[in-house]
Coordinates of C-alpha atoms and ligand atoms in Angstrom, one line a residue:
M1 CA -15.9 31.5 -105.3
Q2 CA -13.9 29.0 -103.8
A3 CA -13.1 25.9 -105.5
V4 CA -14.9 22.4 -103.8
G5 CA -13.2 19.5 -103.6
F6 CA -15.1 16.1 -104.2
Y7 CA -12.9 14.5 -102.0
N8 CA -10.6 16.1 -98.8
F9 CA -7.6 13.2 -98.5
S10 CA -5.7 15.6 -96.4
K11 CA -8.0 16.0 -93.7
L12 CA -8.5 12.3 -93.7
H13 CA -5.1 11.6 -93.3
D14 CA -3.9 14.0 -91.3
Q15 CA -0.6 14.8 -89.4
E16 CA -2.0 12.8 -86.2
F17 CA -3.1 10.0 -88.5
Q18 CA -0.2 9.6 -90.5
K19 CA 2.0 9.7 -87.3
Q20 CA -0.4 6.9 -86.0
V21 CA 0.4 4.6 -89.4
M22 CA 4.0 5.2 -89.7
G23 CA 4.0 3.9 -86.2
R24 CA 2.8 0.7 -86.8
F25 CA 4.5 0.8 -90.5
Q26 CA 7.2 0.3 -88.4
E27 CA 6.8 -2.2 -86.3
I28 CA 5.3 -4.5 -89.1
V29 CA 8.8 -4.0 -90.8
A30 CA 10.9 -4.7 -87.4
N31 CA 8.8 -8.1 -87.1
N32 CA 9.0 -8.8 -90.8
A33 CA 5.6 -9.6 -90.5
F34 CA 4.3 -8.9 -94.0
V35 CA 1.0 -10.8 -94.7
E36 CA -2.1 -11.6 -92.7
G37 CA -0.2 -10.2 -89.6
K38 CA -2.1 -9.5 -86.1
W39 CA -3.7 -6.2 -88.0
N40 CA -5.4 -8.5 -90.4
T41 CA -7.3 -10.5 -87.2
E42 CA -7.8 -7.6 -85.4
F43 CA -9.7 -5.9 -88.1
E44 CA -11.9 -8.8 -88.8
S45 CA -13.3 -9.2 -85.6
G46 CA -13.4 -5.4 -85.6
F47 CA -15.4 -4.9 -88.8
A48 CA -17.6 -8.3 -88.3
K49 CA -19.1 -6.4 -85.3
L50 CA -19.2 -3.2 -86.7
Q51 CA -21.3 -4.7 -89.6
G52 CA -23.2 -7.0 -87.7
A53 CA -22.0 -10.1 -88.6
K54 CA -20.3 -13.5 -87.5
H55 CA -17.0 -13.4 -89.8
C56 CA -15.4 -11.1 -91.6
L57 CA -12.2 -12.1 -94.0
L58 CA -9.8 -9.6 -95.3
L59 CA -9.1 -10.3 -99.1
A60 CA -7.0 -8.3 -101.4
N61 CA -9.6 -6.1 -103.3
G62 CA -13.6 -5.8 -103.2
T63 CA -14.0 -7.5 -106.8
D64 CA -12.2 -10.4 -105.4
A65 CA -14.7 -10.7 -102.1
I66 CA -17.5 -11.0 -105.0
E67 CA -15.3 -13.7 -107.2
L68 CA -14.8 -15.9 -104.2
A69 CA -18.5 -15.3 -102.8
L70 CA -20.2 -16.6 -105.8
I71 CA -17.9 -19.5 -105.9
A72 CA -18.7 -20.2 -102.0
V73 CA -22.0 -20.1 -102.7
G74 CA -22.0 -22.6 -105.5
V75 CA -21.7 -20.9 -108.3
K76 CA -20.2 -22.7 -111.6
P77 CA -19.4 -21.5 -114.9
G78 CA -22.1 -21.5 -117.0
D79 CA -24.9 -21.2 -114.2
K80 CA -26.7 -17.6 -114.6
V81 CA -25.9 -14.5 -112.0
G82 CA -28.8 -12.0 -111.7
V83 CA -26.9 -8.4 -111.3
Q84 CA -28.7 -5.0 -110.3
A85 CA -28.0 -3.1 -113.8
I86 CA -26.7 0.4 -112.0
S87 CA -23.4 -0.7 -110.2
F88 CA -19.7 -0.2 -110.5
Y89 CA -18.5 -2.9 -113.5
A90 CA -16.7 -5.3 -111.3
S91 CA -20.3 -6.2 -110.3
A92 CA -20.9 -7.7 -113.2
E93 CA -17.2 -8.2 -114.6
A94 CA -16.9 -10.6 -111.2
I95 CA -19.7 -13.4 -112.4
V96 CA -18.0 -13.5 -116.2
T97 CA -14.3 -14.1 -114.6
V98 CA -15.7 -17.1 -112.6
G99 CA -17.6 -18.4 -116.0
A100 CA -20.8 -17.5 -115.0
I101 CA -23.6 -15.5 -117.0
P102 CA -24.5 -12.2 -116.0
V103 CA -28.3 -11.8 -116.3
F104 CA -29.1 -7.6 -115.3
I105 CA -32.0 -6.7 -113.2
D106 CA -33.4 -3.2 -113.7
V107 CA -33.8 -0.6 -111.0
F108 CA -35.9 1.9 -109.0
P109 CA -35.6 5.1 -111.5
E110 CA -35.6 7.5 -108.3
S111 CA -33.0 5.4 -106.6
G112 CA -31.1 2.8 -109.0
L113 CA -31.3 0.2 -106.6
M114 CA -32.7 -3.5 -107.8
D115 CA -36.4 -3.6 -108.5
P116 CA -37.9 -6.5 -107.1
A117 CA -40.7 -6.6 -110.1
S118 CA -37.7 -6.7 -112.5
L119 CA -36.2 -10.0 -110.6
E120 CA -39.5 -11.6 -110.7
R121 CA -39.9 -10.6 -114.8
V122 CA -36.4 -11.9 -115.8
L123 CA -36.7 -15.2 -113.3
K124 CA -39.7 -16.3 -116.0
K125 CA -37.3 -16.4 -118.7
H126 CA -34.0 -17.4 -116.7
D127 CA -32.8 -19.9 -114.4
L128 CA -30.6 -18.1 -111.8
K129 CA -28.2 -19.6 -109.6
A130 CA -27.5 -16.2 -107.4
I131 CA -28.3 -12.6 -107.6
I132 CA -25.9 -9.7 -107.1
P133 CA -28.0 -6.4 -105.6
V134 CA -25.8 -3.7 -105.1
H135 CA -25.9 -0.9 -101.9
I136 CA -25.4 1.7 -104.4
Y137 CA -24.1 5.3 -102.9
G138 CA -24.6 3.8 -99.6
Q139 CA -28.4 3.1 -99.7
P140 CA -29.9 0.0 -98.5
V141 CA -31.3 -2.6 -101.0
D142 CA -34.9 -4.0 -99.8
I143 CA -33.1 -7.6 -99.5
T144 CA -36.3 -8.5 -97.3
T145 CA -38.5 -8.6 -100.3
L146 CA -35.4 -9.9 -102.6
E147 CA -35.3 -12.9 -99.7
K148 CA -38.8 -13.7 -99.9
I149 CA -38.6 -14.4 -104.0
C150 CA -35.2 -16.1 -103.7
K151 CA -35.2 -18.1 -100.6
P152 CA -38.6 -20.3 -102.2
K153 CA -36.2 -21.3 -105.2
G154 CA -32.7 -21.8 -103.9
I155 CA -31.3 -18.6 -105.2
K156 CA -28.0 -17.5 -103.4
I157 CA -28.1 -13.7 -102.4
I158 CA -24.4 -11.8 -102.3
E159 CA -24.7 -8.0 -101.5
D160 CA -22.1 -5.9 -103.0
G161 CA -21.5 -3.6 -100.1
A162 CA -18.2 -1.7 -101.5
Q163 CA -20.3 1.5 -100.7
S164 CA -21.8 0.7 -97.7
Q165 CA -19.0 1.1 -94.6
G166 CA -21.0 1.3 -91.5
G167 CA -24.4 2.2 -93.1
F168 CA -27.5 0.3 -92.5
Y169 CA -30.9 -1.6 -93.6
E170 CA -34.1 -0.1 -93.5
N171 CA -35.0 -2.1 -90.8
G172 CA -31.7 -0.1 -88.5
K173 CA -29.4 -3.2 -88.8
P174 CA -26.4 -3.1 -90.2
I175 CA -25.7 -4.1 -93.7
G176 CA -23.8 -7.1 -93.6
S177 CA -25.7 -8.4 -91.0
S178 CA -28.5 -10.5 -93.1
D179 CA -27.5 -14.5 -93.6
N180 CA -26.5 -13.5 -97.3
I181 CA -22.4 -12.9 -98.0
T182 CA -21.2 -9.2 -98.0
T183 CA -18.8 -8.1 -99.8
F184 CA -16.5 -4.8 -99.5
S185 CA -13.8 -3.0 -101.0
F186 CA -11.5 -1.2 -99.2
Y187 CA -10.4 1.3 -102.2
P188 CA -9.0 4.4 -101.0
T189 CA -11.8 6.4 -101.6
K190 CA -14.5 4.2 -100.3
N191 CA -15.8 5.6 -96.9
L192 CA -13.4 3.1 -95.2
G193 CA -10.5 3.0 -97.4
A194 CA -6.9 1.7 -97.1
F195 CA -3.7 3.1 -98.5
G196 CA -4.0 1.0 -101.3
D197 CA -6.3 -2.0 -102.4
A198 CA -8.0 -4.3 -99.6
G199 CA -11.5 -6.2 -100.0
A200 CA -13.3 -8.2 -97.3
V201 CA -16.6 -10.6 -97.5
T202 CA -18.8 -10.6 -93.9
F203 CA -21.3 -13.8 -93.1
N204 CA -23.0 -15.7 -90.5
D205 CA -22.7 -19.4 -92.5
D206 CA -19.7 -21.4 -90.1
A207 CA -19.9 -23.7 -93.2
I208 CA -18.6 -21.6 -95.6
K209 CA -15.8 -20.2 -93.4
Q210 CA -13.1 -22.5 -94.3
P211 CA -13.9 -22.8 -97.9
L212 CA -13.3 -19.1 -98.4
L213 CA -10.1 -19.1 -96.1
S214 CA -8.9 -21.6 -98.5
L215 CA -9.8 -20.1 -101.5
R216 CA -7.9 -16.9 -100.5
N217 CA -4.9 -18.7 -100.0
H218 CA -4.0 -20.7 -102.6
G219 CA -6.4 -23.8 -101.5
R220 CA -4.6 -24.3 -98.3
S221 CA -6.2 -25.7 -95.5
P222 CA -5.0 -27.3 -92.3
G223 CA -5.5 -30.9 -93.3
G224 CA -3.6 -30.3 -96.5
T225 CA -4.7 -28.3 -100.5
L226 CA -8.4 -28.6 -100.6
L227 CA -8.9 -26.9 -103.7
V228 CA -7.6 -24.7 -106.5
G229 CA -7.3 -21.0 -104.8
R230 CA -6.0 -18.2 -105.8
N231 CA -3.6 -15.3 -103.6
S232 CA -5.9 -13.2 -102.6
R233 CA -4.5 -12.6 -99.1
C234 CA -4.8 -9.0 -97.7
D235 CA -1.2 -6.8 -96.7
H236 CA -0.5 -6.3 -92.9
L237 CA 0.4 -2.7 -93.9
Q238 CA -3.1 -2.4 -95.2
A239 CA -4.9 -4.2 -92.3
A240 CA -3.1 -1.8 -90.2
V241 CA -4.6 1.3 -91.9
L242 CA -7.8 0.1 -92.0
H243 CA -7.7 -1.1 -88.2
L244 CA -6.7 2.4 -87.3
K245 CA -9.5 3.8 -89.6
L246 CA -12.6 2.0 -87.7
E247 CA -11.9 4.1 -84.8
K248 CA -13.6 6.8 -86.7
I249 CA -16.0 5.3 -89.3
S250 CA -19.3 5.6 -87.5
Q251 CA -18.5 9.3 -86.6
Y252 CA -17.9 10.0 -90.0
N253 CA -20.7 8.3 -91.6
E254 CA -23.0 10.7 -89.1
D255 CA -21.4 13.5 -90.5
R256 CA -21.9 12.3 -93.9
K257 CA -25.7 12.0 -93.4
A258 CA -25.7 15.6 -91.6
I259 CA -23.9 16.8 -94.6
A260 CA -26.7 14.9 -96.9
A261 CA -29.4 16.6 -94.6
K262 CA -27.7 20.1 -95.3
Y263 CA -27.4 19.7 -99.0
V264 CA -31.1 18.4 -99.3
K265 CA -32.6 21.4 -96.8
A266 CA -30.2 23.7 -99.7
L267 CA -31.1 21.8 -103.1
K268 CA -35.1 21.3 -102.2
D269 CA -36.2 23.8 -104.8
L270 CA -34.1 22.9 -107.5
P271 CA -35.1 21.0 -110.7
I272 CA -33.1 18.0 -109.0
R273 CA -33.9 14.1 -108.0
M274 CA -32.4 13.3 -104.8
V275 CA -31.9 10.2 -102.8
P276 CA -35.5 9.5 -101.6
E277 CA -36.3 10.7 -98.2
K278 CA -36.6 7.1 -96.8
Y279 CA -32.9 6.6 -97.0
L280 CA -31.5 9.8 -95.5
K281 CA -31.0 8.0 -92.0
T282 CA -30.2 4.6 -93.3
S283 CA -27.6 5.6 -96.2
S284 CA -23.8 5.6 -95.7
W285 CA -23.7 8.5 -98.4
H286 CA -20.9 7.0 -100.1
L287 CA -21.8 9.4 -102.7
F288 CA -24.3 12.3 -103.1
P289 CA -26.0 11.7 -106.6
I290 CA -28.2 14.2 -108.3
G291 CA -30.4 13.8 -111.0
V292 CA -31.2 15.9 -113.8
D293 CA -34.2 15.8 -116.7
T294 CA -31.8 14.8 -119.4
K295 CA -28.1 13.8 -120.6
E296 CA -27.6 16.8 -122.4
T297 CA -28.1 18.6 -119.3
K298 CA -26.1 16.4 -116.7
Y299 CA -23.1 17.2 -119.7
K300 CA -23.9 20.9 -119.7
L301 CA -23.7 21.0 -115.7
K302 CA -20.8 19.0 -115.3
D303 CA -19.4 21.4 -117.7
F304 CA -20.6 24.4 -115.6
L305 CA -19.7 22.9 -112.5
T306 CA -16.0 22.4 -113.3
Q307 CA -15.5 25.3 -114.6
N308 CA -16.5 26.8 -111.3
G309 CA -14.4 24.8 -109.3
I310 CA -16.7 22.3 -108.2
G311 CA -15.2 18.8 -107.8
N312 CA -17.5 16.3 -109.6
A313 CA -18.1 12.5 -111.1
L314 CA -20.3 10.6 -113.1
F315 CA -20.9 7.8 -111.7
Y316 CA -22.2 5.7 -113.4
E317 CA -22.1 7.4 -117.0
K318 CA -22.9 4.3 -118.2
A319 CA -25.3 1.5 -117.1
L320 CA -24.0 -1.9 -116.9
P321 CA -25.9 -3.3 -120.1
E322 CA -24.3 -0.6 -121.8
E323 CA -20.7 -1.1 -120.9
G324 CA -19.2 -2.5 -124.3
P325 CA -17.5 -6.4 -123.3
I326 CA -20.8 -7.2 -121.3
S327 CA -23.5 -5.4 -123.4
H328 CA -24.6 -8.6 -125.0
Y329 CA -25.9 -10.1 -122.1
E330 CA -29.8 -10.4 -121.5
G331 CA -32.3 -8.9 -119.0
E332 CA -33.9 -6.3 -118.1
R333 CA -32.7 -2.3 -118.9
E334 CA -34.4 0.7 -119.6
K335 CA -34.8 2.4 -116.2
A336 CA -31.0 1.7 -115.6
L337 CA -30.3 3.8 -119.0
L338 CA -32.3 6.4 -117.9
F339 CA -30.7 6.6 -114.7
A340 CA -27.4 6.5 -115.8
G341 CA -28.0 9.0 -118.0
Q342 CA -29.1 11.7 -116.1
T343 CA -27.3 11.1 -112.6
L344 CA -24.3 13.4 -111.5
C345 CA -22.0 13.3 -107.8
L346 CA -21.6 16.1 -105.9
P347 CA -19.0 16.4 -103.5
M348 CA -19.5 14.4 -100.3
H349 CA -17.2 13.6 -97.7
P350 CA -17.4 14.2 -93.9
F351 CA -15.1 17.5 -94.1
L352 CA -17.8 19.6 -96.3
T353 CA -18.1 22.9 -94.8
D354 CA -21.4 24.9 -94.8
A355 CA -20.1 27.8 -96.7
E356 CA -18.9 24.8 -99.3
I357 CA -22.5 23.7 -99.1
D358 CA -23.5 27.2 -100.2
T359 CA -21.4 27.4 -102.7
V360 CA -22.7 24.3 -104.5
K361 CA -25.9 25.9 -103.6
Q362 CA -25.2 29.1 -105.5
T363 CA -23.6 27.5 -108.5
L364 CA -26.5 25.5 -109.2
K365 CA -28.9 27.7 -108.4
K366 CA -27.2 30.1 -111.3
F367 CA -27.1 26.9 -113.8
F368 CA -30.8 26.4 -113.2
Ligands
PLP401 C1 -15.2 -0.3 -105.4 C2 -16.5 -1.4 -105.8 C3 -16.2 -2.8 -106.4 C4 -14.9 -3.0 -106.5 O1 -13.7 -3.1 -105.2 P1 -12.3 -2.8 -105.9 O2 -11.9 -3.4 -104.2 O3 -12.1 -2.0 -106.8 O4 -12.2 -4.5 -106.5 C5 -17.0 -3.2 -106.6 N1 -18.4 -3.2 -105.9 C6 -19.1 -1.5 -106.4 C7 -20.2 -1.1 -106.4 C8 -17.6 -0.7 -105.8 O5 -18.1 0.9 -105.8

């Protein structure tokens, strides 16, 4: 049987796309406009529109986006910040690097998304200054319910949307259109990826725009130096690539959704957990996670897929509370450990063919 790649960069970055990129690169070099040029502002307005937000600011990467968002909402060293126990390491790491203390919030066993009931239990023991729910795999967290819990207590919400470019909440509005700060990463493997590192925040609150602008550029502001910031500017070359990709992101996400629907149909009789049906239409389908009964089955399946040439990846092999440097922090973790133990991701990108989906299906059938 034919090999099935986990990603397909040669189709994504085809000859025509490369030609367009090179044209923009030549113009940037000719104009010596290397940092924060016209494509940065063009992208920022286009991406804000895509995500239904008033403002977008490009940054150096998605981890900076979380750190700067935490600082912008007033998180100070020693403050406690709740974080979804299933995510990429950076969601918790950013809390530690700003001097705050992560507290884990457990997840729904079927999605890996933050469970509001766990947040309420955690709040009985911990005073949280902010929480970071993560739209993991592209599935939308139930932000409305989290806001009902957090708003009366003055707890800020920072949405980690690193996997949700072009994705939607359950009510059909774009991720990033809420009144919270939403953070994005444009790491090359994301749905919208640069030719290197880049990130962004989207938000509606005018009052935090100037502080965020200052934070990303050494504390500078029109009136002088405002605060101690950092360098989190985004290269003009990266913005030029991202701006080009904006044209296609919505179509590519539609293609991902159609592929996800085909997968669901093809795999429905196998003994696996798939993304809950209610997210089929709203997810950005960054990844296609499946769950099996035990950790042992997961590793056996991983080996079997690899031997048969089927791309696969463990996102996430460990839940955040199992990661050594942060495992001592408090909170809830029970469901997250089970979820991470049982989850594996199948190939997912906009160019997956029916034949490839069938190959994945036949290989999984053989395994089970
Ligand atoms: C990729 C990712 C990040 C970090 O983004 P970088 O651009 O690599 O710094 C943060 N959170 C989640 C959920 C991610 O997937």
